mmCIF file of C-alpha atoms in Angstrom:
data_model
loop_
_atom_site.group_PDB
_atom_site.id
_atom_site.type_symbol
_atom_site.label_atom_id
_atom_site.label_comp_id
_atom_site.label_asym_id
_atom_site.label_seq_id
_atom_site.Cartn_x
_atom_site.Cartn_y
_atom_site.Cartn_z
ATOM 1 C CA MET W 23 11.641 -45.123 -40.958
ATOM 2 C CA ARG W 24 12.293 -46.010 -37.149
ATOM 3 C CA ILE W 25 11.800 -42.387 -35.928
ATOM 4 C CA THR W 26 8.912 -41.676 -38.182
ATOM 5 C CA VAL W 27 7.337 -44.649 -37.090
ATOM 6 C CA LEU W 28 7.444 -43.534 -33.317
ATOM 7 C CA ALA W 29 7.276 -39.802 -33.983
ATOM 8 C CA ALA W 30 3.820 -40.982 -35.303
ATOM 9 C CA LEU W 31 2.978 -43.124 -32.794
ATOM 10 C CA LEU W 32 3.450 -40.063 -30.368
ATOM 11 C CA ALA W 33 1.279 -38.113 -31.799
ATOM 12 C CA MET W 34 -1.074 -40.399 -31.095
ATOM 13 C CA LEU W 35 -0.751 -40.522 -27.461
ATOM 14 C CA LEU W 36 0.486 -37.477 -26.569
ATOM 15 C CA PRO W 37 -2.804 -35.467 -25.895
ATOM 16 C CA CYS W 38 -3.702 -32.457 -28.235
ATOM 17 C CA PRO W 39 -2.524 -28.778 -27.993
ATOM 18 C CA SER W 40 -5.672 -26.535 -27.280
ATOM 19 C CA LEU W 41 -6.506 -25.049 -30.362
ATOM 20 C CA ALA W 42 -7.157 -21.107 -31.636
ATOM 21 C CA ALA W 43 -10.183 -19.135 -29.482
ATOM 22 C CA PRO W 44 -13.597 -20.409 -31.484
ATOM 23 C CA ASP W 45 -14.952 -18.048 -33.420
ATOM 24 C CA HIS W 46 -18.895 -16.818 -33.168
ATOM 25 C CA PHE W 47 -21.004 -19.316 -35.060
ATOM 26 C CA THR W 48 -24.488 -18.381 -36.712
ATOM 27 C CA CYS W 49 -26.207 -21.841 -36.586
ATOM 28 C CA TYR W 50 -28.844 -22.121 -39.085
ATOM 29 C CA ARG W 51 -31.684 -25.231 -39.150
ATOM 30 C CA SER W 52 -30.561 -27.115 -41.875
ATOM 31 C CA ARG W 53 -31.233 -30.916 -43.742
ATOM 32 C CA THR W 54 -30.802 -32.944 -45.872
ATOM 33 C CA ALA W 55 -31.474 -31.197 -49.977
ATOM 34 C CA SER W 56 -34.753 -33.126 -51.870
ATOM 35 C CA GLY W 57 -33.610 -35.592 -54.354
ATOM 36 C CA THR W 58 -29.656 -36.373 -52.402
ATOM 37 C CA PRO W 59 -28.812 -39.617 -50.173
ATOM 38 C CA LYS W 60 -29.619 -38.815 -46.061
ATOM 39 C CA PHE W 61 -27.819 -39.046 -43.025
ATOM 40 C CA VAL W 62 -27.103 -42.305 -42.040
ATOM 41 C CA PRO W 63 -27.416 -43.034 -38.511
ATOM 42 C CA ARG W 64 -24.074 -43.327 -36.844
ATOM 43 C CA PRO W 65 -24.020 -45.664 -33.600
ATOM 44 C CA ASP W 66 -21.718 -46.648 -31.720
ATOM 45 C CA MET W 67 -19.564 -43.050 -30.799
ATOM 46 C CA HIS W 68 -17.402 -42.417 -28.531
ATOM 47 C CA LEU W 69 -17.720 -39.058 -26.870
ATOM 48 C CA THR W 70 -14.949 -37.566 -23.970
ATOM 49 C CA ASP W 71 -15.638 -33.848 -22.674
ATOM 50 C CA ARG W 72 -15.181 -32.478 -19.429
ATOM 51 C CA PHE W 73 -18.457 -33.997 -17.474
ATOM 52 C CA GLY W 74 -17.445 -37.273 -18.539
ATOM 53 C CA ALA W 75 -17.591 -40.231 -20.910
ATOM 54 C CA LYS W 76 -20.245 -41.709 -23.195
ATOM 55 C CA THR W 77 -21.793 -44.005 -26.041
ATOM 56 C CA ILE W 78 -24.285 -41.779 -28.438
ATOM 57 C CA ILE W 79 -26.275 -42.281 -31.776
ATOM 58 C CA PHE W 80 -25.697 -39.618 -34.449
ATOM 59 C CA PHE W 81 -28.953 -39.209 -35.153
ATOM 60 C CA ALA W 82 -29.595 -37.288 -37.899
ATOM 61 C CA HIS W 83 -28.175 -33.517 -39.544
ATOM 62 C CA GLU W 84 -29.933 -30.496 -37.908
ATOM 63 C CA ARG W 85 -27.255 -27.376 -38.265
ATOM 64 C CA LEU W 86 -25.011 -25.947 -40.255
ATOM 65 C CA CYS W 87 -22.931 -23.180 -38.321
ATOM 66 C CA THR W 88 -21.796 -20.390 -40.037
ATOM 67 C CA PRO W 89 -17.902 -18.522 -38.658
ATOM 68 C CA THR W 90 -19.932 -15.404 -38.274
ATOM 69 C CA ASP W 91 -18.794 -11.535 -37.656
ATOM 70 C CA ALA W 92 -21.000 -10.562 -35.031
ATOM 71 C CA GLY W 93 -21.834 -6.504 -34.259
ATOM 72 C CA GLY W 94 -18.443 -6.125 -35.864
ATOM 73 C CA LEU W 95 -16.505 -7.795 -33.026
ATOM 74 C CA ASP W 96 -14.444 -9.914 -36.621
ATOM 75 C CA PRO W 97 -14.711 -8.547 -39.970
ATOM 76 C CA SER W 98 -12.975 -11.388 -41.323
ATOM 77 C CA ALA W 99 -14.715 -13.567 -39.183
ATOM 78 C CA SER W 100 -16.769 -14.900 -42.228
ATOM 79 C CA SER W 101 -14.265 -15.443 -44.353
ATOM 80 C CA HIS W 102 -13.240 -17.926 -42.261
ATOM 81 C CA PRO W 103 -13.149 -21.515 -43.356
ATOM 82 C CA ASP W 104 -14.012 -24.284 -41.068
ATOM 83 C CA HIS W 105 -17.524 -24.592 -40.577
ATOM 84 C CA LEU W 106 -19.760 -26.664 -37.898
ATOM 85 C CA ALA W 107 -22.370 -29.329 -38.796
ATOM 86 C CA GLY W 108 -24.978 -30.197 -35.592
ATOM 87 C CA TYR W 109 -25.811 -33.659 -35.836
ATOM 88 C CA GLN W 110 -29.595 -34.599 -33.376
ATOM 89 C CA LEU W 111 -28.291 -37.236 -30.067
ATOM 90 C CA ARG W 112 -30.014 -40.258 -29.109
ATOM 91 C CA ASN W 113 -29.592 -43.011 -26.535
ATOM 92 C CA GLU W 114 -26.457 -41.927 -24.475
ATOM 93 C CA VAL W 115 -24.985 -44.534 -22.370
ATOM 94 C CA PRO W 116 -24.632 -43.365 -19.834
ATOM 95 C CA HIS W 117 -27.502 -41.474 -18.334
ATOM 96 C CA PHE W 118 -26.309 -37.947 -18.391
ATOM 97 C CA ASP W 119 -26.791 -36.763 -14.772
ATOM 98 C CA ARG W 120 -28.224 -32.974 -14.582
ATOM 99 C CA VAL W 121 -25.758 -30.498 -14.023
ATOM 100 C CA HIS W 122 -26.331 -27.752 -11.749
ATOM 101 C CA GLY W 123 -24.797 -23.847 -11.229
ATOM 102 C CA LEU W 124 -21.951 -23.486 -14.018
ATOM 103 C CA THR W 125 -21.368 -20.149 -14.607
ATOM 104 C CA VAL W 126 -20.562 -19.266 -17.565
ATOM 105 C CA THR W 127 -18.774 -15.658 -19.021
ATOM 106 C CA ASN W 128 -18.897 -14.391 -22.208
ATOM 107 C CA HIS W 129 -18.450 -10.874 -23.876
ATOM 108 C CA LEU W 130 -22.186 -10.224 -23.474
ATOM 109 C CA GLY W 131 -22.169 -10.312 -19.534
ATOM 110 C CA SER W 132 -22.162 -13.873 -17.300
ATOM 111 C CA VAL W 133 -24.981 -16.546 -16.805
ATOM 112 C CA THR W 134 -25.905 -18.638 -14.367
ATOM 113 C CA VAL W 135 -27.397 -22.632 -15.480
ATOM 114 C CA ASP W 136 -28.173 -25.939 -15.241
ATOM 115 C CA LEU W 137 -27.307 -28.521 -17.851
ATOM 116 C CA THR W 138 -30.414 -31.206 -18.254
ATOM 117 C CA LYS W 139 -29.195 -33.920 -21.062
ATOM 118 C CA PRO W 140 -26.956 -33.741 -24.406
ATOM 119 C CA VAL W 141 -28.840 -32.538 -27.544
ATOM 120 C CA ARG W 142 -25.751 -32.800 -30.387
ATOM 121 C CA VAL W 143 -22.339 -33.336 -31.425
ATOM 122 C CA LEU W 144 -21.047 -30.260 -33.843
ATOM 123 C CA ILE W 145 -18.430 -31.776 -36.172
ATOM 124 C CA PRO W 146 -15.285 -29.379 -37.933
ATOM 125 C CA THR W 147 -17.102 -29.267 -41.853
ATOM 126 C CA ALA W 148 -15.970 -27.234 -44.945
ATOM 127 C CA LYS W 149 -18.839 -26.326 -46.911
ATOM 128 C CA SER W 150 -19.308 -24.722 -50.586
ATOM 129 C CA LEU W 151 -21.839 -22.904 -52.016
ATOM 130 C CA SER W 152 -20.241 -24.219 -55.841
ATOM 131 C CA THR W 153 -19.091 -27.438 -55.074
ATOM 132 C CA PRO W 154 -19.171 -30.353 -52.972
ATOM 133 C CA PRO W 155 -15.465 -29.836 -50.861
ATOM 134 C CA SER W 156 -12.969 -31.869 -49.270
ATOM 135 C CA SER W 157 -13.055 -32.882 -45.420
ATOM 136 C CA PRO W 158 -11.205 -30.596 -43.590
ATOM 137 C CA VAL W 159 -8.095 -31.871 -43.274
ATOM 138 C CA ALA W 160 -6.388 -30.321 -40.255
ATOM 139 C CA PRO W 161 -9.448 -27.974 -38.717
ATOM 140 C CA SER W 162 -8.193 -25.256 -36.225
ATOM 141 C CA VAL W 163 -11.960 -26.000 -34.547
ATOM 142 C CA ASP W 164 -12.997 -28.183 -32.343
ATOM 143 C CA HIS W 165 -15.989 -31.107 -32.282
ATOM 144 C CA PHE W 166 -18.316 -29.977 -29.012
ATOM 145 C CA THR W 167 -21.041 -31.711 -27.849
ATOM 146 C CA CYS W 168 -24.489 -29.655 -26.317
ATOM 147 C CA TYR W 169 -25.980 -29.416 -23.657
ATOM 148 C CA LYS W 170 -29.496 -28.312 -23.154
ATOM 149 C CA THR W 171 -29.206 -25.372 -20.682
ATOM 150 C CA ARG W 172 -32.131 -23.945 -18.380
ATOM 151 C CA PRO W 173 -31.663 -20.919 -15.940
ATOM 152 C CA SER W 174 -30.420 -22.292 -12.471
ATOM 153 C CA ALA W 175 -33.405 -21.328 -9.946
ATOM 154 C CA GLY W 176 -32.839 -17.953 -8.419
ATOM 155 C CA THR W 177 -30.637 -16.416 -10.899
ATOM 156 C CA PRO W 178 -31.294 -13.489 -12.996
ATOM 157 C CA LYS W 179 -32.924 -14.074 -16.665
ATOM 158 C CA PHE W 180 -30.719 -12.791 -19.877
ATOM 159 C CA ALA W 181 -31.791 -9.713 -21.345
ATOM 160 C CA ALA W 182 -32.596 -10.286 -24.721
ATOM 161 C CA LEU W 183 -30.321 -7.747 -27.244
ATOM 162 C CA PRO W 184 -32.045 -6.280 -29.615
ATOM 163 C CA GLY W 185 -30.714 -5.785 -33.423
ATOM 164 C CA VAL W 186 -27.520 -7.649 -33.584
ATOM 165 C CA VAL W 187 -25.777 -7.964 -36.635
ATOM 166 C CA LEU W 188 -24.310 -11.294 -38.439
ATOM 167 C CA GLU W 189 -22.364 -11.379 -40.754
ATOM 168 C CA ASP W 190 -21.616 -14.642 -42.665
ATOM 169 C CA GLN W 191 -21.105 -16.323 -45.951
ATOM 170 C CA LEU W 192 -24.443 -16.911 -46.132
ATOM 171 C CA GLY W 193 -25.356 -12.934 -46.205
ATOM 172 C CA THR W 194 -26.558 -10.445 -43.534
ATOM 173 C CA ILE W 195 -28.701 -10.551 -40.974
ATOM 174 C CA VAL W 196 -30.365 -8.671 -38.070
ATOM 175 C CA VAL W 197 -31.460 -10.147 -35.699
ATOM 176 C CA ASP W 198 -32.553 -10.391 -31.114
ATOM 177 C CA VAL W 199 -30.546 -12.228 -29.107
ATOM 178 C CA LYS W 200 -32.414 -13.709 -26.457
ATOM 179 C CA LYS W 201 -31.973 -17.013 -24.008
ATOM 180 C CA PRO W 202 -28.970 -19.371 -23.946
ATOM 181 C CA THR W 203 -30.523 -22.409 -25.324
ATOM 182 C CA THR W 204 -27.245 -24.840 -25.185
ATOM 183 C CA LEU W 205 -23.714 -24.843 -23.552
ATOM 184 C CA CYS W 206 -21.074 -26.575 -26.304
ATOM 185 C CA VAL W 207 -18.389 -28.370 -24.549
ATOM 186 C CA PRO W 208 -14.648 -29.825 -26.480
ATOM 187 C CA THR W 209 -14.792 -33.519 -27.127
ATOM 188 C CA ASP W 210 -12.839 -36.118 -27.724
ATOM 189 C CA LYS W 211 -14.513 -37.896 -30.373
ATOM 190 C CA ASN W 212 -13.398 -41.879 -30.062
ATOM 191 C CA GLY W 213 -10.173 -41.283 -29.103
ATOM 192 C CA GLU W 214 -9.254 -38.822 -31.848
ATOM 193 C CA SER W 215 -7.978 -36.553 -30.289
ATOM 194 C CA PRO W 216 -7.668 -36.983 -26.183
ATOM 195 C CA GLY W 217 -7.176 -34.166 -24.181
ATOM 196 C CA ALA W 218 -9.809 -31.807 -26.358
ATOM 197 C CA GLU W 219 -12.199 -32.509 -23.016
ATOM 198 C CA SER W 220 -9.684 -29.816 -21.044
ATOM 199 C CA HIS W 221 -9.485 -27.075 -23.764
ATOM 200 C CA PRO W 222 -11.907 -24.386 -21.918
ATOM 201 C CA ASP W 223 -13.184 -22.989 -24.379
ATOM 202 C CA LEU W 224 -16.646 -22.777 -24.480
ATOM 203 C CA LEU W 225 -19.642 -21.766 -26.712
ATOM 204 C CA LEU W 226 -23.294 -21.071 -25.358
ATOM 205 C CA CYS W 227 -25.173 -20.403 -27.984
ATOM 206 C CA TYR W 228 -28.398 -18.374 -27.681
ATOM 207 C CA ALA W 229 -31.482 -18.172 -29.952
ATOM 208 C CA ILE W 230 -32.623 -15.472 -32.406
ATOM 209 C CA ALA W 231 -35.159 -14.227 -33.758
ATOM 210 C CA ARG W 232 -34.879 -11.997 -36.852
ATOM 211 C CA ALA W 233 -35.427 -8.451 -35.202
ATOM 212 C CA HIS W 234 -38.735 -6.225 -35.727
ATOM 213 C CA GLY W 235 -38.531 -4.544 -39.738
ATOM 214 C CA ALA W 236 -35.003 -6.771 -40.711
ATOM 215 C CA ALA W 237 -35.364 -8.662 -43.342
ATOM 216 C CA ALA W 238 -36.606 -12.545 -43.711
ATOM 217 C CA PHE W 239 -33.458 -15.394 -43.830
ATOM 218 C CA ALA W 240 -33.882 -16.740 -47.623
ATOM 219 C CA LYS W 241 -33.963 -20.115 -47.987
ATOM 220 C CA ARG W 242 -29.821 -21.713 -49.998
ATOM 221 C CA THR W 243 -30.107 -24.597 -51.906
ATOM 222 C CA PRO W 244 -27.733 -26.627 -52.636
ATOM 223 C CA VAL W 245 -24.954 -25.652 -49.585
ATOM 224 C CA TYR W 246 -22.233 -28.630 -49.870
ATOM 225 C CA VAL W 247 -20.690 -29.835 -46.473
ATOM 226 C CA ALA W 248 -17.920 -31.924 -46.377
ATOM 227 C CA ASN W 249 -16.395 -33.760 -42.693
ATOM 228 C CA GLN W 250 -15.445 -37.522 -41.177
ATOM 229 C CA LEU W 251 -18.732 -38.386 -41.414
ATOM 230 C CA GLY W 252 -19.034 -37.955 -44.955
ATOM 231 C CA PRO W 253 -20.146 -35.746 -47.489
ATOM 232 C CA ALA W 254 -23.880 -34.027 -47.937
ATOM 233 C CA THR W 255 -26.049 -31.865 -49.669
ATOM 234 C CA LEU W 256 -27.974 -29.179 -47.279
ATOM 235 C CA THR W 257 -31.218 -27.071 -47.295
ATOM 236 C CA VAL W 258 -30.056 -24.178 -45.272
ATOM 237 C CA ARG W 259 -33.468 -22.960 -43.741
ATOM 238 C CA THR W 260 -33.357 -20.668 -40.630
ATOM 239 C CA PRO W 261 -31.352 -18.921 -38.316
ATOM 240 C CA ALA W 262 -31.501 -20.344 -35.525
ATOM 241 C CA GLU W 263 -28.461 -19.889 -32.400
ATOM 242 C CA LEU W 264 -25.544 -17.337 -32.200
ATOM 243 C CA CYS W 265 -23.289 -19.271 -30.299
ATOM 244 C CA VAL W 266 -20.581 -16.876 -28.785
ATOM 245 C CA PRO W 267 -16.929 -17.814 -27.117
ATOM 246 C CA SER W 268 -17.266 -17.982 -23.618
ATOM 247 C CA SER W 269 -15.452 -20.033 -20.476
ATOM 248 C CA LEU W 270 -16.667 -21.410 -17.514
ATOM 249 C CA ALA W 271 -16.157 -18.677 -13.890
ATOM 250 C CA PRO W 272 -13.435 -20.185 -11.634
#
């Protein structure tokens, strides 16, 4: 019994190991489905990431992000179970000081961006199109805090990529990948995963729009999700961003 208790205490105290590199994710604008319980704002949530510690309010559900095969890079991605639910953030304390000149690299190239403010947190989530799922027990993806980006002064603009095919559990869409919008960094939420803030794998999210001549996305409802914040029933409305595994340049 003493060994079991000691092992449990050590597991709580030791930094969590790095997880596998995250998937690509298609992030859809989402909202609570009509006639189902709305998200109740969560005050005093404590987040620690590479930019420091903050206390914040989780204000509203606004995204569902699905593992995605982007352009044939990972045909198995659409079967992966770990999704991310995005919640709008408000009232960060202390106030975030802008970060300038971060160079972020991924298979789409390198961009140099400034971070202006935290806008959402992404939480590992289970999803089902048929029945309410259980919350994931040991997800293979981090929590992330996402910061709004803008191009750093004097740096080249991102060249849009037309006609990228994205396949996930909601279907197949063809989109144009536009400018970076948010940089999402691994996060320790409420002391649950100490050391997560040092994980190297980030997500750089790009705005996407339906490619010319491509079929429109048909909204999906009900979509059932569950995570640490509880269950929800969603209406998934339109594709908003493609989040790409990325790293910071040294």
